[in-house]
Amino acid sequence: MEILKTENLKKYYGKDVSLVKALDGVDLSIEEGEFVAVAGTSGSGKSTLLHMLGGLDYPTQGSVMVRGEKIFQLNETQLTVFRRRNIGFVFQNYNLVPVLNVYENIVLPIELDGEEPDQEYIREIVETLGIQEKLDCLPNQLSGGQQQRAAIARALASKPAILLADEPTGNLDSRTSQEVLGLLKLTNSRFFQTIVMITHSEELAQLCDRIIHIEDGKIVKSGGTGDEE
């Protein structure tokens, strides 16, 4: 089942000779349960694409549909609520709240929505990610890898339609990067979690089900990691 779709997605900055086409007519479709990498060099438009998919920035033209909902037809308040309920984010810099412990960070988005956390599901997530012994710790008491595990747990806790990961291993060493990618693959398979990951690393991208290559704001190639083309 298609869970995410873009049509003619464009994001332009400036005008005339200063015009920058960060995204220039992107059409993509992602199925429920897929683990997709969006790969490209710095400045290719991949992070801009992620921000559009997550409703963090508005396009110049085109649409993004999540679970059939055209998210940019929502007003700002509706979009904020929709994003909180349907889209999980994992960033390179973790973005954990420093004065909250790991458990409080994980359930924060759920509580902001006025809901009660599913404690059994939270327990399953933290055990899957191997941080069940760290729930009372503050972020600054954790290693980088442990902070990223906590960030992944927070993103998964609200059972989002899509998890968007923006260079999630960018601040980690190669061994920890492989561990985090392994955990993302595990959550993808165990929870049937749809994941879109931005990366500049072709090696990490090859661990995903499908790679979308983007250059100069356009998709230049898309296919399974076992494909020849």
Coordinates of C-alpha atoms in Angstrom, one line a residue:
M1 CA 0.0 0.0 0.0
E2 CA 1.3 3.4 -1.0
I3 CA 1.9 5.5 2.2
L4 CA 3.9 8.4 0.8
K5 CA 3.7 10.2 -2.5
T6 CA 5.0 13.4 -4.0
E7 CA 3.9 15.0 -7.3
N8 CA 6.0 17.6 -9.2
L9 CA 7.6 18.7 -6.0
K10 CA 9.6 21.9 -6.4
K11 CA 11.4 24.2 -4.0
Y12 CA 13.0 27.3 -5.5
Y13 CA 15.0 30.0 -3.7
G14 CA 15.8 33.4 -5.1
K15 CA 14.9 34.6 -8.6
D16 CA 16.4 35.5 -12.0
V17 CA 20.2 34.9 -12.1
S18 CA 20.1 34.0 -8.4
L19 CA 17.5 31.3 -8.8
V20 CA 18.4 28.0 -7.0
K21 CA 16.3 25.0 -7.8
A22 CA 16.8 22.9 -4.6
L23 CA 14.0 20.5 -5.8
D24 CA 13.0 20.6 -9.4
G25 CA 9.9 18.4 -10.1
V26 CA 10.3 15.3 -7.8
D27 CA 7.8 12.5 -8.2
L28 CA 8.2 9.5 -5.9
S29 CA 6.1 6.8 -4.3
I30 CA 6.9 4.8 -1.1
E31 CA 5.1 1.7 -0.1
E32 CA 4.2 0.9 3.5
G33 CA 7.0 -1.1 5.2
E34 CA 9.7 0.0 2.8
F35 CA 13.2 1.1 4.0
V36 CA 14.3 3.6 1.4
A37 CA 17.6 5.6 1.2
V38 CA 17.7 8.9 -0.5
A39 CA 21.3 9.3 -1.6
G40 CA 23.2 12.3 -3.0
T41 CA 26.1 14.6 -2.5
S42 CA 26.0 17.7 -0.4
G43 CA 23.8 20.3 -2.1
S44 CA 21.9 17.7 -4.2
G45 CA 18.6 18.5 -2.6
K46 CA 18.2 15.4 -0.4
S47 CA 17.8 17.2 2.9
T48 CA 15.4 19.7 1.3
L49 CA 13.3 16.7 0.1
L50 CA 13.2 15.3 3.6
H51 CA 12.0 18.6 5.0
M52 CA 9.2 18.6 2.5
L53 CA 8.3 15.0 3.1
G54 CA 8.0 15.8 6.8
G55 CA 6.1 19.0 6.4
L56 CA 8.9 21.1 8.0
D57 CA 9.1 23.5 5.0
Y58 CA 6.6 24.4 2.3
P59 CA 7.2 23.7 -1.4
T60 CA 7.2 26.3 -4.2
Q61 CA 5.0 23.9 -6.1
G62 CA 3.7 20.4 -6.0
S63 CA 2.2 18.1 -3.3
V64 CA 3.1 15.7 -0.6
M65 CA 0.6 13.0 0.4
V66 CA 0.9 11.0 3.6
R67 CA -1.7 8.2 4.0
G68 CA -3.6 9.9 1.2
E69 CA -3.7 13.3 3.0
K70 CA -2.3 16.3 1.1
I71 CA -0.3 17.7 4.0
F72 CA 0.2 21.2 2.5
Q73 CA -3.6 21.7 2.2
L74 CA -3.7 21.7 6.0
N75 CA -3.4 24.9 8.0
E76 CA -0.4 25.4 10.2
T77 CA -2.0 24.0 13.4
Q78 CA -3.5 21.0 11.6
L79 CA -0.1 20.3 10.0
T80 CA 1.6 20.4 13.3
V81 CA -0.8 17.9 14.8
F82 CA -0.7 15.7 11.7
R83 CA 3.1 15.7 11.7
R84 CA 3.2 14.8 15.4
R85 CA 0.9 11.9 14.9
N86 CA 2.1 10.5 11.6
I87 CA 5.8 11.4 11.1
G88 CA 8.7 10.4 13.3
F89 CA 12.0 12.3 12.9
V90 CA 15.6 11.2 13.6
F91 CA 18.2 13.9 13.1
Q92 CA 22.0 13.8 13.0
N93 CA 22.2 15.8 16.2
Y94 CA 19.7 13.7 18.2
N95 CA 17.7 16.7 19.3
L96 CA 17.0 15.3 22.8
V97 CA 15.8 17.7 25.5
P98 CA 18.8 17.9 27.9
V99 CA 16.8 18.4 31.1
L100 CA 14.6 15.3 30.5
N101 CA 15.7 11.8 31.1
V102 CA 15.6 9.2 28.3
Y103 CA 12.1 7.9 29.1
E104 CA 10.7 11.5 29.3
N105 CA 12.3 12.3 26.0
I106 CA 10.7 9.2 24.4
V107 CA 7.2 9.9 25.5
L108 CA 7.3 13.7 25.1
P109 CA 5.6 13.9 21.7
I110 CA 2.8 11.5 22.8
E111 CA 2.2 13.6 26.0
L112 CA 2.2 16.8 23.9
D113 CA -0.6 15.3 21.9
G114 CA -2.6 14.7 25.2
E115 CA -2.3 10.9 24.8
E116 CA -1.2 8.2 27.2
P117 CA 1.9 6.2 26.1
D118 CA 1.4 2.6 25.2
Q119 CA 3.7 1.3 27.9
E120 CA 3.9 -2.3 26.5
Y121 CA 4.9 -0.9 23.1
I122 CA 7.4 1.5 24.7
R123 CA 9.0 -1.4 26.6
E124 CA 9.3 -3.4 23.4
I125 CA 10.9 -0.5 21.6
V126 CA 13.5 0.2 24.3
E127 CA 14.4 -3.5 24.6
T128 CA 14.7 -3.8 20.9
L129 CA 17.1 -0.8 20.9
G130 CA 19.0 -2.0 23.9
I131 CA 18.4 1.1 26.1
Q132 CA 16.1 -0.3 28.8
E133 CA 18.9 0.3 31.4
K134 CA 19.2 3.9 30.4
L135 CA 15.7 5.2 30.8
D136 CA 16.6 7.3 34.0
C137 CA 19.7 8.8 32.4
L138 CA 20.0 12.4 31.1
P139 CA 21.2 12.7 27.5
N140 CA 24.6 14.0 28.5
Q141 CA 25.2 10.8 30.4
L142 CA 24.9 8.7 27.2
S143 CA 27.3 8.0 24.4
G144 CA 26.5 9.3 20.9
G145 CA 25.2 5.9 19.9
Q146 CA 23.0 5.6 22.9
Q147 CA 21.6 9.1 22.3
Q148 CA 20.7 8.2 18.7
R149 CA 19.0 5.0 20.0
A150 CA 16.9 7.2 22.3
A151 CA 16.1 9.5 19.4
I152 CA 15.0 6.5 17.4
A153 CA 12.8 5.2 20.3
R154 CA 11.2 8.7 20.5
A155 CA 10.5 8.7 16.8
L156 CA 8.9 5.2 17.0
A157 CA 6.9 5.7 20.2
S158 CA 3.9 7.4 18.5
K159 CA 3.6 4.6 15.9
P160 CA 4.1 7.0 13.0
A161 CA 3.2 6.3 9.4
I162 CA 6.7 7.2 8.4
L163 CA 10.1 7.6 10.1
L164 CA 12.3 10.2 8.4
A165 CA 16.0 9.9 9.3
D166 CA 18.3 12.8 8.2
E167 CA 21.9 11.5 8.2
P168 CA 21.2 9.6 11.4
T169 CA 24.8 8.3 11.6
G170 CA 26.5 11.5 10.6
N171 CA 28.0 12.1 14.1
L172 CA 28.9 8.5 14.8
D173 CA 32.0 6.4 14.2
S174 CA 31.8 3.7 11.6
R175 CA 31.2 0.8 14.0
T176 CA 28.4 2.7 15.8
S177 CA 27.0 3.8 12.4
Q178 CA 26.6 0.1 11.4
E179 CA 24.9 -0.7 14.7
V180 CA 22.4 2.2 14.3
L181 CA 21.7 1.1 10.7
G182 CA 21.2 -2.4 12.0
L183 CA 18.7 -1.2 14.6
L184 CA 16.8 0.8 12.0
K185 CA 16.6 -2.3 9.8
L186 CA 15.4 -4.3 12.9
T187 CA 12.6 -1.8 13.6
N188 CA 11.7 -1.8 9.9
S189 CA 11.2 -5.6 10.0
R190 CA 9.9 -6.0 13.6
F191 CA 7.4 -3.2 13.6
F192 CA 6.8 -3.0 9.8
Q193 CA 8.0 0.6 10.1
T194 CA 8.3 2.6 6.9
I195 CA 11.6 4.5 6.9
V196 CA 13.1 7.1 4.6
M197 CA 16.8 7.8 5.3
I198 CA 18.8 10.6 3.9
T199 CA 22.5 9.7 3.5
H200 CA 25.6 10.7 1.5
S201 CA 27.1 7.2 2.2
E202 CA 26.6 4.7 -0.7
E203 CA 27.7 2.0 1.6
L204 CA 24.9 2.6 4.2
A205 CA 22.4 3.2 1.4
Q206 CA 23.1 -0.3 0.1
L207 CA 21.7 -1.7 3.3
C208 CA 18.3 -0.4 2.5
D209 CA 15.6 -2.0 0.3
R210 CA 15.7 0.7 -2.3
I211 CA 17.9 3.7 -3.2
I212 CA 16.7 6.9 -4.7
H213 CA 19.6 8.9 -6.1
I214 CA 19.1 12.7 -6.3
E215 CA 21.2 15.2 -8.1
D216 CA 20.6 18.9 -8.7
G217 CA 17.1 18.6 -7.2
K218 CA 16.0 15.8 -9.5
I219 CA 15.7 12.1 -9.1
V220 CA 18.2 10.5 -11.5
K221 CA 17.9 6.9 -10.5
S222 CA 15.7 4.7 -8.3
G223 CA 15.8 1.0 -7.8
G224 CA 16.3 -1.9 -5.4
T225 CA 19.8 -2.4 -3.9
G226 CA 20.1 -5.6 -5.9
D227 CA 19.3 -3.9 -9.2
E228 CA 21.9 -3.5 -11.9
E229 CA 20.6 -0.1 -13.1

